[in-house]
Amino acid sequence: CLPRRGFRTSMDRFTSTELYRMTYVAVPLIAGGLVVMGKDTHFRNLRNGYAPSFRYHYDDYLQYAPAAALLGLKIAGVEGRSSWGRMIVSDAFSSLLMFGAIASLKYTTKVMRPDGSNRHSFPSGHTATAFLTATMLHKEYGLTRSPWYSIGAYTAATATGLSRQLNNKHWLSDVMVGAGIGI
């Protein structure tokens, strides 16, 4: 019974670290995206079979919905986790890291989009932006005020990712990796 208790203590210590909290969702999404890369054409064939004429570009705006909600709540005076200054600096730094990672990958991997329009498919910047802003809202209000803020934000982010696929702009792997980077 003693070794089991030691393992449990070690796991408790590990799962309470900042590194674990920062990566326990993002890393599996990125790894899963890399794994499904070989099945991207199968998922595209499903899209082409069920929604071949889907052409709605609300995803261009929906990716910013969590950020708009975050700023709207802050402007309305709803108390969140951080002050204005800390929130802006933290969110700006996170955005710079995310945009740097996305741009680097897009221009080094040169993956062709499903619609053949260009070679900037991998990973999805729209999805990364949506999940980044959803995570910002989650940390500012979802953890401190109500989980419904997080649910709404991540629903909008998921809808953005799905729309990118339905609009034939991204592969499933692009969306999954984009979501992981955004988180």
PDB file of N, CA, C and O in Angstrom, residues 94-122:
ATOM      1  N   SER A  94       0.055  36.846 -24.777  1.00  0.00           N
ATOM      2  CA  SER A  94      -0.465  35.562 -25.254  1.00  0.00           C
ATOM      3  C   SER A  94      -0.766  35.618 -26.750  1.00  0.00           C
ATOM      4  O   SER A  94      -0.469  34.672 -27.486  1.00  0.00           O
ATOM      5  N   SER A  95      -1.344  36.713 -27.198  1.00  0.00           N
ATOM      6  CA  SER A  95      -1.666  36.876 -28.614  1.00  0.00           C
ATOM      7  C   SER A  95      -0.415  36.891 -29.477  1.00  0.00           C
ATOM      8  O   SER A  95      -0.377  36.259 -30.538  1.00  0.00           O
ATOM      9  N   LEU A  96       0.603  37.584 -29.020  1.00  0.00           N
ATOM     10  CA  LEU A  96       1.861  37.619 -29.771  1.00  0.00           C
ATOM     11  C   LEU A  96       2.472  36.231 -29.897  1.00  0.00           C
ATOM     12  O   LEU A  96       2.940  35.836 -30.976  1.00  0.00           O
ATOM     13  N   LEU A  97       2.481  35.484 -28.804  1.00  0.00           N
ATOM     14  CA  LEU A  97       3.015  34.117 -28.850  1.00  0.00           C
ATOM     15  C   LEU A  97       2.205  33.242 -29.822  1.00  0.00           C
ATOM     16  O   LEU A  97       2.775  32.496 -30.623  1.00  0.00           O
ATOM     17  N   MET A  98       0.904  33.344 -29.732  1.00  0.00           N
ATOM     18  CA  MET A  98       0.048  32.531 -30.590  1.00  0.00           C
ATOM     19  C   MET A  98       0.223  32.902 -32.057  1.00  0.00           C
ATOM     20  O   MET A  98       0.421  32.034 -32.901  1.00  0.00           O
ATOM     21  N   PHE A  99       0.178  34.186 -32.376  1.00  0.00           N
ATOM     22  CA  PHE A  99       0.319  34.609 -33.766  1.00  0.00           C
ATOM     23  C   PHE A  99       1.698  34.236 -34.310  1.00  0.00           C
ATOM     24  O   PHE A  99       1.832  33.851 -35.471  1.00  0.00           O
ATOM     25  N   GLY A 100       2.724  34.337 -33.480  1.00  0.00           N
ATOM     26  CA  GLY A 100       4.074  33.935 -33.908  1.00  0.00           C
ATOM     27  C   GLY A 100       4.143  32.457 -34.239  1.00  0.00           C
ATOM     28  O   GLY A 100       4.718  32.063 -35.263  1.00  0.00           O
ATOM     29  N   ALA A 101       3.545  31.637 -33.382  1.00  0.00           N
ATOM     30  CA  ALA A 101       3.550  30.191 -33.617  1.00  0.00           C
ATOM     31  C   ALA A 101       2.763  29.846 -34.877  1.00  0.00           C
ATOM     32  O   ALA A 101       3.210  29.040 -35.706  1.00  0.00           O
ATOM     33  N   ILE A 102       1.597  30.445 -35.033  1.00  0.00           N
ATOM     34  CA  ILE A 102       0.756  30.158 -36.201  1.00  0.00           C
ATOM     35  C   ILE A 102       1.451  30.579 -37.488  1.00  0.00           C
ATOM     36  O   ILE A 102       1.535  29.808 -38.452  1.00  0.00           O
ATOM     37  N   ALA A 103       1.980  31.797 -37.523  1.00  0.00           N
ATOM     38  CA  ALA A 103       2.635  32.289 -38.734  1.00  0.00           C
ATOM     39  C   ALA A 103       3.861  31.444 -39.072  1.00  0.00           C
ATOM     40  O   ALA A 103       4.071  31.094 -40.244  1.00  0.00           O
ATOM     41  N   SER A 104       4.640  31.087 -38.076  1.00  0.00           N
ATOM     42  CA  SER A 104       5.829  30.256 -38.317  1.00  0.00           C
ATOM     43  C   SER A 104       5.443  28.928 -38.940  1.00  0.00           C
ATOM     44  O   SER A 104       6.069  28.485 -39.910  1.00  0.00           O
ATOM     45  N   LEU A 105       4.435  28.287 -38.371  1.00  0.00           N
ATOM     46  CA  LEU A 105       4.013  26.983 -38.893  1.00  0.00           C
ATOM     47  C   LEU A 105       3.406  27.092 -40.288  1.00  0.00           C
ATOM     48  O   LEU A 105       3.678  26.270 -41.161  1.00  0.00           O
ATOM     49  N   LYS A 106       2.588  28.104 -40.508  1.00  0.00           N
ATOM     50  CA  LYS A 106       1.955  28.259 -41.821  1.00  0.00           C
ATOM     51  C   LYS A 106       3.000  28.410 -42.926  1.00  0.00           C
ATOM     52  O   LYS A 106       2.880  27.811 -43.991  1.00  0.00           O
ATOM     53  N   TYR A 107       4.021  29.218 -42.663  1.00  0.00           N
ATOM     54  CA  TYR A 107       4.989  29.510 -43.708  1.00  0.00           C
ATOM     55  C   TYR A 107       6.125  28.495 -43.799  1.00  0.00           C
ATOM     56  O   TYR A 107       6.869  28.507 -44.773  1.00  0.00           O
ATOM     57  N   THR A 108       6.239  27.595 -42.831  1.00  0.00           N
ATOM     58  CA  THR A 108       7.251  26.542 -42.940  1.00  0.00           C
ATOM     59  C   THR A 108       6.658  25.228 -43.426  1.00  0.00           C
ATOM     60  O   THR A 108       7.321  24.492 -44.151  1.00  0.00           O
ATOM     61  N   THR A 109       5.409  24.925 -43.035  1.00  0.00           N
ATOM     62  CA  THR A 109       4.816  23.651 -43.449  1.00  0.00           C
ATOM     63  C   THR A 109       4.208  23.721 -44.849  1.00  0.00           C
ATOM     64  O   THR A 109       4.169  22.713 -45.544  1.00  0.00           O
ATOM     65  N   LYS A 110       3.692  24.877 -45.250  1.00  0.00           N
ATOM     66  CA  LYS A 110       3.132  25.084 -46.590  1.00  0.00           C
ATOM     67  C   LYS A 110       2.121  24.001 -47.006  1.00  0.00           C
ATOM     68  O   LYS A 110       2.185  23.447 -48.098  1.00  0.00           O
ATOM     69  N   VAL A 111       1.175  23.722 -46.132  1.00  0.00           N
ATOM     70  CA  VAL A 111       0.136  22.725 -46.420  1.00  0.00           C
ATOM     71  C   VAL A 111      -0.962  23.381 -47.264  1.00  0.00           C
ATOM     72  O   VAL A 111      -1.456  24.462 -46.931  1.00  0.00           O
ATOM     73  N   MET A 112      -1.318  22.702 -48.354  1.00  0.00           N
ATOM     74  CA  MET A 112      -2.358  23.199 -49.252  1.00  0.00           C
ATOM     75  C   MET A 112      -3.724  23.134 -48.570  1.00  0.00           C
ATOM     76  O   MET A 112      -4.053  22.155 -47.911  1.00  0.00           O
ATOM     77  N   ARG A 113      -4.508  24.186 -48.735  1.00  0.00           N
ATOM     78  CA  ARG A 113      -5.869  24.196 -48.202  1.00  0.00           C
ATOM     79  C   ARG A 113      -6.728  23.174 -48.953  1.00  0.00           C
ATOM     80  O   ARG A 113      -6.454  22.888 -50.120  1.00  0.00           O
ATOM     81  N   PRO A 114      -7.778  22.678 -48.308  1.00  0.00           N
ATOM     82  CA  PRO A 114      -8.655  21.709 -48.996  1.00  0.00           C
ATOM     83  C   PRO A 114      -9.263  22.261 -50.289  1.00  0.00           C
ATOM     84  O   PRO A 114      -9.475  21.520 -51.235  1.00  0.00           O
ATOM     85  N   ASP A 115      -9.506  23.576 -50.328  1.00  0.00           N
ATOM     86  CA  ASP A 115     -10.093  24.166 -51.541  1.00  0.00           C
ATOM     87  C   ASP A 115      -9.036  24.522 -52.585  1.00  0.00           C
ATOM     88  O   ASP A 115      -9.356  25.021 -53.654  1.00  0.00           O
ATOM     89  N   GLY A 116      -7.754  24.303 -52.256  1.00  0.00           N
ATOM     90  CA  GLY A 116      -6.674  24.561 -53.198  1.00  0.00           C
ATOM     91  C   GLY A 116      -6.320  26.023 -53.385  1.00  0.00           C
ATOM     92  O   GLY A 116      -5.573  26.368 -54.297  1.00  0.00           O
ATOM     93  N   SER A 117      -6.817  26.913 -52.527  1.00  0.00           N
ATOM     94  CA  SER A 117      -6.611  28.350 -52.728  1.00  0.00           C
ATOM     95  C   SER A 117      -5.195  28.828 -52.413  1.00  0.00           C
ATOM     96  O   SER A 117      -4.711  29.770 -53.032  1.00  0.00           O
ATOM     97  N   ASN A 118      -4.514  28.223 -51.425  1.00  0.00           N
ATOM     98  CA  ASN A 118      -3.133  28.594 -51.121  1.00  0.00           C
ATOM     99  C   ASN A 118      -2.495  27.524 -50.236  1.00  0.00           C
ATOM    100  O   ASN A 118      -3.135  26.539 -49.884  1.00  0.00           O
ATOM    101  N   ARG A 119      -1.256  27.743 -49.854  1.00  0.00           N
ATOM    102  CA  ARG A 119      -0.522  26.778 -49.037  1.00  0.00           C
ATOM    103  C   ARG A 119      -0.331  27.288 -47.602  1.00  0.00           C
ATOM    104  O   ARG A 119       0.747  27.150 -47.036  1.00  0.00           O
ATOM    105  N   HIS A 120      -1.367  27.863 -47.037  1.00  0.00           N
ATOM    106  CA  HIS A 120      -1.299  28.375 -45.659  1.00  0.00           C
ATOM    107  C   HIS A 120      -2.381  27.745 -44.795  1.00  0.00           C
ATOM    108  O   HIS A 120      -3.010  28.413 -43.984  1.00  0.00           O
ATOM    109  N   SER A 121      -2.575  26.446 -44.947  1.00  0.00           N
ATOM    110  CA  SER A 121      -3.664  25.780 -44.247  1.00  0.00           C
ATOM    111  C   SER A 121      -3.316  25.404 -42.811  1.00  0.00           C
ATOM    112  O   SER A 121      -4.142  25.540 -41.918  1.00  0.00           O
ATOM    113  N   PHE A 122      -2.100  24.929 -42.587  1.00  0.00           N
ATOM    114  CA  PHE A 122      -1.736  24.352 -41.277  1.00  0.00           C
ATOM    115  C   PHE A 122      -0.943  25.322 -40.440  1.00  0.00           C
ATOM    116  O   PHE A 122       0.089  25.802 -40.882  1.00  0.00           O
TER     117      PHE A 122
END
